[in-house]
Amino acid sequence: MSKQILILPGDGIGPEIMAEAVKVLEVANSKFNLGFELSFDDLGGAAYDRYGVPLADETLERARAADAILLGAVGGPKWDTIDPALRPERGLLKIRSELGLFGNLRPAILYPQLAQASTLKPEVVSGLDILIVRELTGGIYFGKPRERTTLENGERMAFDTLPYSESEVRRIAKVGFDMAMVRNKKLCSVDKANVLASSQLWREVVEEVAKDYPEVELSHMYVDNAAMQLVRAPKQFDVMVTDNMFGDILSDQASMLTGSIGMLPSASLDVNNKGMYEPCHGSAPDIAGQGIANPLATILSVSMMLRYSFAQVAAADAIEQAVSQVLDQGLRTGDILSEGCRKVGTVEMGDAVVAALKNL
Ligand code: NAD
């Protein structure tokens, strides 16, 4: 039976990078007989322009019916002044929460060819391979009450709420342990248990889940220390599991260890491993329409999709190998350019990966 992939290119550089990822997906589809059928729709600003909302009901239904979703990126200055409830990013938050995509996997892998592109010393980052598992549908980004008000003395004040239930912590902790089991069996749970009640519960529940994974070496770290350790000695980490906000910040920090956010894919999974796959970066309005965006994060998101939603390990490995070969050839988009390499645009980079994949 064929598998349905819903493609949501989004805004800004989204359509440009997605066009390259789709070319790669189509080659993988025929080379490995994957039986994928692709369909396309809009999300974010593009959906607002077409449907009047950042996520139309029919798009959500299509997403529910699909076996996996591939997303570019959303947002841009064109929609910065519209009603906040209709902004592109709201569409993204809604699709994640409606589909129950609570488990966000964000690898930070440094390709050896790009060691010079990191702002850290090559010996600190070379060989880096970390996986950050971020809780994606709970915590402070969704907690209620959230309010902005004016005090009796006329001062403005605002507050947010950081709630976590036991079951929310348990299911993301399991993802962390499962990932550690297929990697180096080391899991670091990041929290702020010295201050936050939600973090104290987090730590307690992670300890309980650990009993089912005796082979995994579990450690706990406060988030402030984790931020420091990530730049001091990042290779001490294998898998990190953390809440929504801490994961948001730490995974961006980790991405820069690898030189460019333009290289990093991500997966957001539900309880059945159905997932939405997207690059970690945003819609980069500053370079949109110029044909210079790096498509590799989106291409590597295709590889994550094949690996995690469809267990097509050979096809996933082949895409990663094709990317590595293209880097070996010295081809670089502007964000990862270093001396002695050849600067290429979005399409040329995509074409090179397609050619390498066909020849494998
Ligand atoms: P961004 O990730 O879009 O861009 C940050 C910087 O990285 C920019 O200088 C950009 O040119 C560069 N960059 C990003 N992707 C690149 C690529 N593939 N190749 C080369 N360079 C790349 O973040 P931002 O500027 O803070 O946000 C821009 C818009 O994207 C905003 O509207 C924001 O809300 C949205 N956003 C969306 C997502 C998402 O769709 N998942 C994530 C983050 C931000």
mmCIF file of C-alpha atoms and ligand atoms in Angstrom:
data_model
loop_
_atom_site.group_PDB
_atom_site.id
_atom_site.type_symbol
_atom_site.label_atom_id
_atom_site.label_comp_id
_atom_site.label_asym_id
_atom_site.label_seq_id
_atom_site.Cartn_x
_atom_site.Cartn_y
_atom_site.Cartn_z
ATOM 1 C CA MET A 1 0.000 0.000 0.000
ATOM 2 C CA SER A 2 1.309 3.430 -0.858
ATOM 3 C CA LYS A 3 2.376 5.852 1.866
ATOM 4 C CA GLN A 4 1.108 9.420 1.812
ATOM 5 C CA ILE A 5 3.565 12.256 2.421
ATOM 6 C CA LEU A 6 2.125 15.737 2.885
ATOM 7 C CA ILE A 7 4.523 18.502 1.854
ATOM 8 C CA LEU A 8 4.102 21.968 3.401
ATOM 9 C CA PRO A 9 6.755 24.302 1.906
ATOM 10 C CA GLY A 10 5.658 27.344 3.979
ATOM 11 C CA ASP A 11 7.149 30.825 3.648
ATOM 12 C CA GLY A 12 10.390 32.670 2.901
ATOM 13 C CA ILE A 13 13.090 30.223 1.859
ATOM 14 C CA GLY A 14 10.661 27.342 2.604
ATOM 15 C CA PRO A 15 9.565 26.759 -1.029
ATOM 16 C CA GLU A 16 13.172 27.045 -2.297
ATOM 17 C CA ILE A 17 14.668 24.483 0.077
ATOM 18 C CA MET A 18 11.635 22.218 -0.182
ATOM 19 C CA ALA A 19 11.944 22.022 -3.979
ATOM 20 C CA GLU A 20 15.423 20.513 -3.506
ATOM 21 C CA ALA A 21 14.292 18.137 -0.749
ATOM 22 C CA VAL A 22 11.429 16.906 -2.943
ATOM 23 C CA LYS A 23 13.868 16.173 -5.793
ATOM 24 C CA VAL A 24 15.937 14.058 -3.407
ATOM 25 C CA LEU A 25 12.833 12.346 -1.984
ATOM 26 C CA GLU A 26 11.628 11.451 -5.480
ATOM 27 C CA VAL A 27 14.969 9.875 -6.378
ATOM 28 C CA ALA A 28 14.971 7.889 -3.112
ATOM 29 C CA ASN A 29 11.348 6.901 -3.757
ATOM 30 C CA SER A 30 12.146 5.252 -7.081
ATOM 31 C CA LYS A 31 15.627 3.969 -6.217
ATOM 32 C CA PHE A 32 14.430 2.161 -3.082
ATOM 33 C CA ASN A 33 10.845 1.406 -4.232
ATOM 34 C CA LEU A 34 9.389 3.245 -1.260
ATOM 35 C CA GLY A 35 5.895 3.636 -2.740
ATOM 36 C CA PHE A 36 5.436 7.195 -1.508
ATOM 37 C CA GLU A 37 2.731 9.477 -2.893
ATOM 38 C CA LEU A 38 3.373 13.178 -2.386
ATOM 39 C CA SER A 39 0.755 15.896 -1.978
ATOM 40 C CA PHE A 40 1.207 19.606 -1.308
ATOM 41 C CA ASP A 41 -0.558 22.252 0.784
ATOM 42 C CA ASP A 42 0.113 25.559 2.575
ATOM 43 C CA LEU A 43 0.972 26.417 6.165
ATOM 44 C CA GLY A 44 1.841 29.690 7.884
ATOM 45 C CA GLY A 45 1.826 32.946 5.955
ATOM 46 C CA ALA A 46 1.141 31.169 2.657
ATOM 47 C CA ALA A 47 -1.941 29.574 4.237
ATOM 48 C CA TYR A 48 -3.059 32.930 5.658
ATOM 49 C CA ASP A 49 -2.864 34.423 2.156
ATOM 50 C CA ARG A 50 -4.771 31.509 0.622
ATOM 51 C CA TYR A 51 -7.246 30.478 3.334
ATOM 52 C CA GLY A 52 -7.295 33.477 5.735
ATOM 53 C CA VAL A 53 -5.870 31.327 8.573
ATOM 54 C CA PRO A 54 -2.345 29.968 9.178
ATOM 55 C CA LEU A 55 -3.622 26.367 9.325
ATOM 56 C CA ALA A 56 -6.845 25.580 7.445
ATOM 57 C CA ASP A 57 -9.112 22.808 8.746
ATOM 58 C CA GLU A 58 -8.773 20.910 5.454
ATOM 59 C CA THR A 59 -4.976 21.082 5.702
ATOM 60 C CA LEU A 60 -5.125 19.733 9.249
ATOM 61 C CA GLU A 61 -7.322 16.874 8.035
ATOM 62 C CA ARG A 62 -4.861 16.116 5.243
ATOM 63 C CA ALA A 63 -2.051 16.138 7.812
ATOM 64 C CA ARG A 64 -3.983 13.717 10.038
ATOM 65 C CA ALA A 65 -4.548 11.382 7.101
ATOM 66 C CA ALA A 66 -0.915 11.479 5.919
ATOM 67 C CA ASP A 67 1.697 8.966 7.053
ATOM 68 C CA ALA A 68 4.290 11.724 7.494
ATOM 69 C CA ILE A 69 4.628 15.460 6.920
ATOM 70 C CA LEU A 70 7.568 17.359 5.506
ATOM 71 C CA LEU A 71 7.658 21.063 6.381
ATOM 72 C CA GLY A 72 9.843 23.931 5.142
ATOM 73 C CA ALA A 73 9.547 26.919 7.478
ATOM 74 C CA VAL A 74 6.952 29.578 8.274
ATOM 75 C CA GLY A 75 6.860 33.292 9.050
ATOM 76 C CA GLY A 76 8.114 36.577 7.706
ATOM 77 C CA PRO A 77 7.782 40.349 7.987
ATOM 78 C CA LYS A 78 4.803 40.394 5.615
ATOM 79 C CA TRP A 79 2.658 38.890 8.413
ATOM 80 C CA ASP A 80 4.285 40.587 11.430
ATOM 81 C CA THR A 81 1.480 43.110 11.861
ATOM 82 C CA ILE A 82 -1.583 40.869 11.443
ATOM 83 C CA ASP A 83 -3.765 39.708 14.365
ATOM 84 C CA PRO A 84 -1.374 37.691 16.630
ATOM 85 C CA ALA A 85 -3.836 34.775 16.678
ATOM 86 C CA LEU A 86 -3.474 34.462 12.884
ATOM 87 C CA ARG A 87 0.308 34.795 12.640
ATOM 88 C CA PRO A 88 2.170 32.072 10.713
ATOM 89 C CA GLU A 89 3.842 30.648 13.854
ATOM 90 C CA ARG A 90 0.369 29.964 15.340
ATOM 91 C CA GLY A 91 -0.271 27.551 12.471
ATOM 92 C CA LEU A 92 2.910 25.685 13.342
ATOM 93 C CA LEU A 93 2.081 25.461 17.061
ATOM 94 C CA LYS A 94 -1.433 24.312 16.206
ATOM 95 C CA ILE A 95 -0.398 21.518 13.835
ATOM 96 C CA ARG A 96 2.138 20.264 16.419
ATOM 97 C CA SER A 97 -0.390 20.194 19.243
ATOM 98 C CA GLU A 98 -3.367 18.928 17.162
ATOM 99 C CA LEU A 99 -1.295 15.993 15.906
ATOM 100 C CA GLY A 100 0.117 15.319 19.375
ATOM 101 C CA LEU A 101 3.703 15.744 18.136
ATOM 102 C CA PHE A 102 5.184 15.878 21.613
ATOM 103 C CA GLY A 103 8.636 14.417 20.920
ATOM 104 C CA ASN A 104 11.059 16.715 19.119
ATOM 105 C CA LEU A 105 14.338 15.131 18.033
ATOM 106 C CA ARG A 106 17.051 17.611 17.172
ATOM 107 C CA PRO A 107 20.417 16.108 16.280
ATOM 108 C CA ALA A 108 23.527 18.281 16.341
ATOM 109 C CA ILE A 109 26.021 16.478 14.153
ATOM 110 C CA LEU A 110 29.204 18.044 12.917
ATOM 111 C CA TYR A 111 30.209 16.725 9.523
ATOM 112 C CA PRO A 112 34.019 16.428 9.690
ATOM 113 C CA GLN A 113 34.236 18.410 6.431
ATOM 114 C CA LEU A 114 32.673 21.407 8.239
ATOM 115 C CA ALA A 115 34.871 21.505 11.367
ATOM 116 C CA GLN A 116 36.207 24.886 10.228
ATOM 117 C CA ALA A 117 32.683 26.331 9.984
ATOM 118 C CA SER A 118 32.105 26.138 13.755
ATOM 119 C CA THR A 119 32.930 29.120 15.935
ATOM 120 C CA LEU A 120 34.445 26.682 18.462
ATOM 121 C CA LYS A 121 37.911 25.141 18.194
ATOM 122 C CA PRO A 122 37.940 22.079 15.886
ATOM 123 C CA GLU A 123 39.237 19.830 18.709
ATOM 124 C CA VAL A 124 36.225 20.784 20.883
ATOM 125 C CA VAL A 125 33.625 19.986 18.217
ATOM 126 C CA SER A 126 35.123 17.522 15.730
ATOM 127 C CA GLY A 127 33.173 14.275 15.774
ATOM 128 C CA LEU A 128 30.294 15.918 17.629
ATOM 129 C CA ASP A 129 27.090 13.855 17.535
ATOM 130 C CA ILE A 130 24.437 14.881 20.069
ATOM 131 C CA LEU A 131 20.715 14.263 20.027
ATOM 132 C CA ILE A 132 18.493 16.696 21.909
ATOM 133 C CA VAL A 133 15.039 15.345 22.737
ATOM 134 C CA ARG A 134 12.750 18.282 23.446
ATOM 135 C CA GLU A 135 9.201 18.077 24.846
ATOM 136 C CA LEU A 136 7.142 19.980 22.308
ATOM 137 C CA THR A 137 3.485 20.255 23.247
ATOM 138 C CA GLY A 138 3.538 21.181 26.941
ATOM 139 C CA GLY A 139 5.263 23.472 29.391
ATOM 140 C CA ILE A 140 5.401 27.237 29.392
ATOM 141 C CA TYR A 141 4.598 27.753 25.676
ATOM 142 C CA PHE A 142 1.148 26.256 26.191
ATOM 143 C CA GLY A 143 0.539 26.687 29.952
ATOM 144 C CA LYS A 144 -2.479 28.598 31.188
ATOM 145 C CA PRO A 145 -3.122 31.041 32.726
ATOM 146 C CA ARG A 146 -0.977 33.358 30.695
ATOM 147 C CA GLU A 147 -1.846 36.957 31.036
ATOM 148 C CA ARG A 148 -0.829 40.515 30.595
ATOM 149 C CA THR A 149 -2.520 42.986 32.872
ATOM 150 C CA THR A 150 -2.172 46.326 34.643
ATOM 151 C CA LEU A 151 -1.716 46.491 38.407
ATOM 152 C CA GLU A 152 -3.675 48.861 40.627
ATOM 153 C CA ASN A 153 -0.677 51.187 40.766
ATOM 154 C CA GLY A 154 -0.745 51.419 36.960
ATOM 155 C CA GLU A 155 2.338 49.239 36.423
ATOM 156 C CA ARG A 156 2.142 46.743 33.509
ATOM 157 C CA MET A 157 2.691 43.114 34.460
ATOM 158 C CA ALA A 158 2.534 39.758 32.669
ATOM 159 C CA PHE A 159 2.939 36.122 33.603
ATOM 160 C CA ASP A 160 3.126 32.645 32.027
ATOM 161 C CA THR A 161 2.603 29.217 33.573
ATOM 162 C CA LEU A 162 4.932 26.193 33.367
ATOM 163 C CA PRO A 163 2.825 23.064 33.936
ATOM 164 C CA TYR A 164 3.896 19.439 33.405
ATOM 165 C CA SER A 165 1.831 16.389 34.260
ATOM 166 C CA GLU A 166 3.386 13.079 35.191
ATOM 167 C CA SER A 167 2.215 11.438 31.951
ATOM 168 C CA GLU A 168 3.705 14.222 29.801
ATOM 169 C CA VAL A 169 7.097 13.789 31.476
ATOM 170 C CA ARG A 170 6.911 10.004 31.332
ATOM 171 C CA ARG A 171 6.264 9.808 27.581
ATOM 172 C CA ILE A 172 9.080 12.216 26.644
ATOM 173 C CA ALA A 173 11.458 10.521 29.098
ATOM 174 C CA LYS A 174 10.708 7.223 27.324
ATOM 175 C CA VAL A 175 11.625 8.782 23.978
ATOM 176 C CA GLY A 176 14.900 9.956 25.528
ATOM 177 C CA PHE A 177 15.711 6.490 26.891
ATOM 178 C CA ASP A 178 14.661 4.750 23.640
ATOM 179 C CA MET A 179 16.964 7.029 21.641
ATOM 180 C CA ALA A 180 19.809 6.448 24.096
ATOM 181 C CA MET A 181 19.326 2.678 23.678
ATOM 182 C CA VAL A 182 19.944 2.886 19.913
ATOM 183 C CA ARG A 183 22.915 5.225 20.374
ATOM 184 C CA ASN A 184 25.584 5.237 23.106
ATOM 185 C CA LYS A 185 23.286 4.466 26.069
ATOM 186 C CA LYS A 186 23.926 7.775 27.834
ATOM 187 C CA LEU A 187 21.054 10.088 28.741
ATOM 188 C CA CYS A 188 21.329 13.484 30.401
ATOM 189 C CA SER A 189 18.054 14.935 31.689
ATOM 190 C CA VAL A 190 18.162 18.731 31.879
ATOM 191 C CA ASP A 191 15.983 20.638 34.349
ATOM 192 C CA LYS A 192 15.983 23.409 36.953
ATOM 193 C CA ALA A 193 14.998 21.216 39.889
ATOM 194 C CA ASN A 194 16.817 23.447 42.384
ATOM 195 C CA VAL A 195 14.171 26.138 41.774
ATOM 196 C CA LEU A 196 11.121 24.947 39.830
ATOM 197 C CA ALA A 197 8.378 22.646 41.149
ATOM 198 C CA SER A 198 7.703 21.398 37.594
ATOM 199 C CA SER A 199 11.379 20.412 37.305
ATOM 200 C CA GLN A 200 11.273 18.544 40.629
ATOM 201 C CA LEU A 201 8.412 16.431 39.297
ATOM 202 C CA TRP A 202 10.298 16.063 35.988
ATOM 203 C CA ARG A 203 13.361 14.648 37.772
ATOM 204 C CA GLU A 204 11.269 12.311 39.926
ATOM 205 C CA VAL A 205 9.432 10.838 36.917
ATOM 206 C CA VAL A 206 12.624 10.502 34.821
ATOM 207 C CA GLU A 207 14.135 8.495 37.722
ATOM 208 C CA GLU A 208 11.069 6.217 37.713
ATOM 209 C CA VAL A 209 11.259 5.620 33.945
ATOM 210 C CA ALA A 210 14.993 4.879 34.296
ATOM 211 C CA LYS A 211 14.129 1.648 36.149
ATOM 212 C CA ASP A 212 12.907 0.204 32.818
ATOM 213 C CA TYR A 213 16.227 1.033 31.132
ATOM 214 C CA PRO A 214 18.962 -0.410 33.380
ATOM 215 C CA GLU A 215 21.480 -0.316 30.513
ATOM 216 C CA VAL A 216 21.232 3.450 30.099
ATOM 217 C CA GLU A 217 23.558 5.618 32.150
ATOM 218 C CA LEU A 218 21.328 8.471 33.383
ATOM 219 C CA SER A 219 22.567 11.820 34.650
ATOM 220 C CA HIS A 220 20.766 15.035 35.627
ATOM 221 C CA MET A 221 21.998 18.540 34.962
ATOM 222 C CA TYR A 222 20.637 21.998 35.758
ATOM 223 C CA VAL A 223 19.891 23.929 32.597
ATOM 224 C CA ASP A 224 22.321 26.757 33.359
ATOM 225 C CA ASN A 225 25.156 24.264 33.758
ATOM 226 C CA ALA A 226 24.022 22.400 30.624
ATOM 227 C CA ALA A 227 24.255 25.634 28.612
ATOM 228 C CA MET A 228 27.806 26.106 29.884
ATOM 229 C CA GLN A 229 28.856 22.473 29.336
ATOM 230 C CA LEU A 230 27.507 22.536 25.772
ATOM 231 C CA VAL A 231 30.128 25.094 24.773
ATOM 232 C CA ARG A 232 32.855 23.909 27.179
ATOM 233 C CA ALA A 233 32.892 20.193 26.354
ATOM 234 C CA PRO A 234 29.941 19.268 24.125
ATOM 235 C CA LYS A 235 31.210 15.779 23.306
ATOM 236 C CA GLN A 236 30.429 14.625 26.884
ATOM 237 C CA PHE A 237 26.768 14.375 25.772
ATOM 238 C CA ASP A 238 25.026 11.613 23.827
ATOM 239 C CA VAL A 239 21.261 12.144 24.268
ATOM 240 C CA MET A 240 19.799 15.059 26.227
ATOM 241 C CA VAL A 241 16.120 15.153 27.217
ATOM 242 C CA THR A 242 14.488 18.348 28.386
ATOM 243 C CA ASP A 243 11.331 20.453 28.509
ATOM 244 C CA ASN A 244 9.907 22.670 25.803
ATOM 245 C CA MET A 245 11.561 25.996 26.628
ATOM 246 C CA PHE A 246 14.942 24.643 27.783
ATOM 247 C CA GLY A 247 15.025 22.437 24.672
ATOM 248 C CA ASP A 248 14.202 25.360 22.413
ATOM 249 C CA ILE A 249 17.164 27.336 23.705
ATOM 250 C CA LEU A 250 19.696 24.516 24.128
ATOM 251 C CA SER A 251 19.031 23.014 20.707
ATOM 252 C CA ASP A 252 19.662 26.354 18.979
ATOM 253 C CA GLN A 253 22.859 26.663 20.976
ATOM 254 C CA ALA A 254 23.873 23.128 20.020
ATOM 255 C CA SER A 255 23.120 23.844 16.381
ATOM 256 C CA MET A 256 25.747 26.577 16.290
ATOM 257 C CA LEU A 257 28.392 24.121 17.498
ATOM 258 C CA THR A 258 28.024 22.544 14.088
ATOM 259 C CA GLY A 259 28.673 25.723 12.156
ATOM 260 C CA SER A 260 25.309 26.486 10.625
ATOM 261 C CA ILE A 261 21.678 26.037 11.464
ATOM 262 C CA GLY A 262 21.300 25.414 7.711
ATOM 263 C CA MET A 263 22.653 21.869 8.238
ATOM 264 C CA LEU A 264 20.302 20.635 10.954
ATOM 265 C CA PRO A 265 17.149 18.570 10.484
ATOM 266 C CA SER A 266 14.519 17.755 13.089
ATOM 267 C CA ALA A 267 11.692 15.333 13.704
ATOM 268 C CA SER A 268 8.544 15.795 15.772
ATOM 269 C CA LEU A 269 6.897 12.495 16.647
ATOM 270 C CA ASP A 270 3.611 11.324 18.138
ATOM 271 C CA VAL A 271 3.125 8.212 20.279
ATOM 272 C CA ASN A 272 3.060 5.991 17.167
ATOM 273 C CA ASN A 273 6.173 7.528 15.568
ATOM 274 C CA LYS A 274 4.076 9.366 13.007
ATOM 275 C CA GLY A 275 6.045 12.504 12.451
ATOM 276 C CA MET A 276 6.506 15.926 10.998
ATOM 277 C CA TYR A 277 10.006 16.574 9.692
ATOM 278 C CA GLU A 278 11.520 20.021 9.207
ATOM 279 C CA PRO A 279 14.792 21.914 9.254
ATOM 280 C CA CYS A 280 15.647 23.540 12.603
ATOM 281 C CA HIS A 281 15.941 26.962 11.034
ATOM 282 C CA GLY A 282 13.216 29.477 10.235
ATOM 283 C CA SER A 283 12.089 31.041 6.968
ATOM 284 C CA ALA A 284 15.176 33.309 6.720
ATOM 285 C CA PRO A 285 13.371 36.277 5.126
ATOM 286 C CA ASP A 286 16.723 38.095 4.835
ATOM 287 C CA ILE A 287 17.860 35.696 2.090
ATOM 288 C CA ALA A 288 14.504 34.509 0.670
ATOM 289 C CA GLY A 289 14.119 34.602 -3.098
ATOM 290 C CA GLN A 290 17.854 34.878 -3.739
ATOM 291 C CA GLY A 291 18.536 31.201 -4.423
ATOM 292 C CA ILE A 292 21.319 31.048 -1.811
ATOM 293 C CA ALA A 293 19.672 29.177 1.108
ATOM 294 C CA ASN A 294 21.245 25.931 2.246
ATOM 295 C CA PRO A 295 18.807 23.067 1.423
ATOM 296 C CA LEU A 296 20.776 20.391 3.325
ATOM 297 C CA ALA A 297 18.818 20.660 6.613
ATOM 298 C CA THR A 298 15.603 19.958 4.709
ATOM 299 C CA ILE A 299 17.219 17.175 2.674
ATOM 300 C CA LEU A 300 18.494 15.620 5.919
ATOM 301 C CA SER A 301 14.958 15.947 7.316
ATOM 302 C CA VAL A 302 13.869 13.614 4.497
ATOM 303 C CA SER A 303 16.481 11.160 5.713
ATOM 304 C CA MET A 304 15.181 11.417 9.311
ATOM 305 C CA MET A 305 11.656 10.790 7.994
ATOM 306 C CA LEU A 306 12.755 7.605 6.229
ATOM 307 C CA ARG A 307 14.591 6.427 9.347
ATOM 308 C CA TYR A 308 12.070 7.205 12.094
ATOM 309 C CA SER A 309 8.625 7.007 10.463
ATOM 310 C CA PHE A 310 9.269 4.306 7.854
ATOM 311 C CA ALA A 311 12.284 2.332 9.145
ATOM 312 C CA GLN A 312 13.843 2.666 5.665
ATOM 313 C CA VAL A 313 17.352 2.613 7.058
ATOM 314 C CA ALA A 314 19.173 1.919 3.763
ATOM 315 C CA ALA A 315 17.472 4.825 2.001
ATOM 316 C CA ALA A 316 18.094 7.139 4.977
ATOM 317 C CA ASP A 317 21.769 6.154 5.104
ATOM 318 C CA ALA A 318 22.087 6.699 1.343
ATOM 319 C CA ILE A 319 20.805 10.283 1.558
ATOM 320 C CA GLU A 320 23.222 11.065 4.399
ATOM 321 C CA GLN A 321 26.053 9.494 2.412
ATOM 322 C CA ALA A 322 25.116 11.572 -0.650
ATOM 323 C CA VAL A 323 25.224 14.758 1.454
ATOM 324 C CA SER A 324 28.602 13.769 2.836
ATOM 325 C CA GLN A 325 29.954 13.125 -0.686
ATOM 326 C CA VAL A 326 28.800 16.541 -1.855
ATOM 327 C CA LEU A 327 30.619 18.148 1.086
ATOM 328 C CA ASP A 328 33.690 16.064 0.164
ATOM 329 C CA GLN A 329 33.479 17.556 -3.325
ATOM 330 C CA GLY A 330 33.939 20.971 -1.667
ATOM 331 C CA LEU A 331 30.516 22.350 -2.575
ATOM 332 C CA ARG A 332 29.217 24.892 -0.030
ATOM 333 C CA THR A 333 26.341 27.328 0.255
ATOM 334 C CA GLY A 334 27.300 30.725 1.690
ATOM 335 C CA ASP A 335 26.433 29.842 5.311
ATOM 336 C CA ILE A 336 29.026 27.008 5.444
ATOM 337 C CA LEU A 337 31.591 28.423 3.046
ATOM 338 C CA SER A 338 35.244 28.152 3.975
ATOM 339 C CA GLU A 339 38.514 28.699 2.153
ATOM 340 C CA GLY A 340 39.250 26.427 -0.795
ATOM 341 C CA CYS A 341 35.602 25.429 -1.273
ATOM 342 C CA ARG A 342 33.269 26.264 -4.167
ATOM 343 C CA LYS A 343 30.269 28.454 -3.431
ATOM 344 C CA VAL A 344 27.006 27.137 -4.863
ATOM 345 C CA GLY A 345 23.359 28.164 -4.708
ATOM 346 C CA THR A 346 20.329 26.264 -3.433
ATOM 347 C CA VAL A 347 19.499 24.499 -6.714
ATOM 348 C CA GLU A 348 23.084 23.519 -7.510
ATOM 349 C CA MET A 349 23.464 22.024 -4.029
ATOM 350 C CA GLY A 350 20.209 20.065 -4.440
ATOM 351 C CA ASP A 351 21.265 18.844 -7.899
ATOM 352 C CA ALA A 352 24.616 17.679 -6.523
ATOM 353 C CA VAL A 353 22.910 15.601 -3.790
ATOM 354 C CA VAL A 354 20.526 14.118 -6.378
ATOM 355 C CA ALA A 355 23.469 13.175 -8.620
ATOM 356 C CA ALA A 356 25.397 11.622 -5.719
ATOM 357 C CA LEU A 357 22.333 9.654 -4.587
ATOM 358 C CA LYS A 358 21.681 8.315 -8.093
ATOM 359 C CA ASN A 359 25.295 7.132 -8.343
ATOM 360 C CA LEU A 360 25.404 5.299 -5.026
HETATM 361 P P1 NAD B 1 15.956 31.990 10.839
HETATM 362 O O1 NAD B 1 16.349 30.634 11.256
HETATM 363 O O2 NAD B 1 14.940 32.101 9.766
HETATM 364 O O3 NAD B 1 17.260 32.803 10.388
HETATM 365 C C1 NAD B 1 18.364 33.044 11.264
HETATM 366 C C2 NAD B 1 19.615 33.329 10.419
HETATM 367 O O4 NAD B 1 20.054 32.099 9.833
HETATM 368 C C3 NAD B 1 19.365 34.287 9.248
HETATM 369 O O5 NAD B 1 20.503 35.100 9.067
HETATM 370 C C4 NAD B 1 19.182 33.369 8.060
HETATM 371 O O6 NAD B 1 19.553 33.958 6.833
HETATM 372 C C5 NAD B 1 20.093 32.191 8.416
HETATM 373 N N1 NAD B 1 19.576 30.948 7.864
HETATM 374 C C6 NAD B 1 18.502 30.233 8.296
HETATM 375 N N2 NAD B 1 18.304 29.163 7.536
HETATM 376 C C7 NAD B 1 19.260 29.167 6.593
HETATM 377 C C8 NAD B 1 19.581 28.329 5.499
HETATM 378 N N3 NAD B 1 18.878 27.221 5.217
HETATM 379 N N4 NAD B 1 20.640 28.654 4.715
HETATM 380 C C9 NAD B 1 21.370 29.734 4.975
HETATM 381 N N5 NAD B 1 21.122 30.576 6.003
HETATM 382 C C10 NAD B 1 20.079 30.306 6.798
HETATM 383 O O7 NAD B 1 15.451 32.740 12.169
HETATM 384 P P2 NAD B 1 14.829 34.212 12.368
HETATM 385 O O8 NAD B 1 15.490 35.171 11.440
HETATM 386 O O9 NAD B 1 14.863 34.435 13.820
HETATM 387 O O10 NAD B 1 13.295 34.054 11.951
HETATM 388 C C11 NAD B 1 12.792 34.368 10.657
HETATM 389 C C12 NAD B 1 11.337 33.943 10.574
HETATM 390 O O11 NAD B 1 11.262 32.516 10.719
HETATM 391 C C13 NAD B 1 10.453 34.504 11.695
HETATM 392 O O12 NAD B 1 9.213 34.838 11.130
HETATM 393 C C14 NAD B 1 10.333 33.359 12.686
HETATM 394 O O13 NAD B 1 9.156 33.418 13.434
HETATM 395 C C15 NAD B 1 10.322 32.187 11.740
HETATM 396 N N6 NAD B 1 10.769 30.918 12.350
HETATM 397 C C16 NAD B 1 10.127 29.801 11.913
HETATM 398 C C17 NAD B 1 10.533 28.563 12.367
HETATM 399 C C18 NAD B 1 9.838 27.357 11.809
HETATM 400 O O14 NAD B 1 9.136 27.461 10.810
HETATM 401 N N7 NAD B 1 10.044 26.174 12.374
HETATM 402 C C19 NAD B 1 11.590 28.435 13.276
HETATM 403 C C20 NAD B 1 12.252 29.602 13.693
HETATM 404 C C21 NAD B 1 11.833 30.847 13.208
#
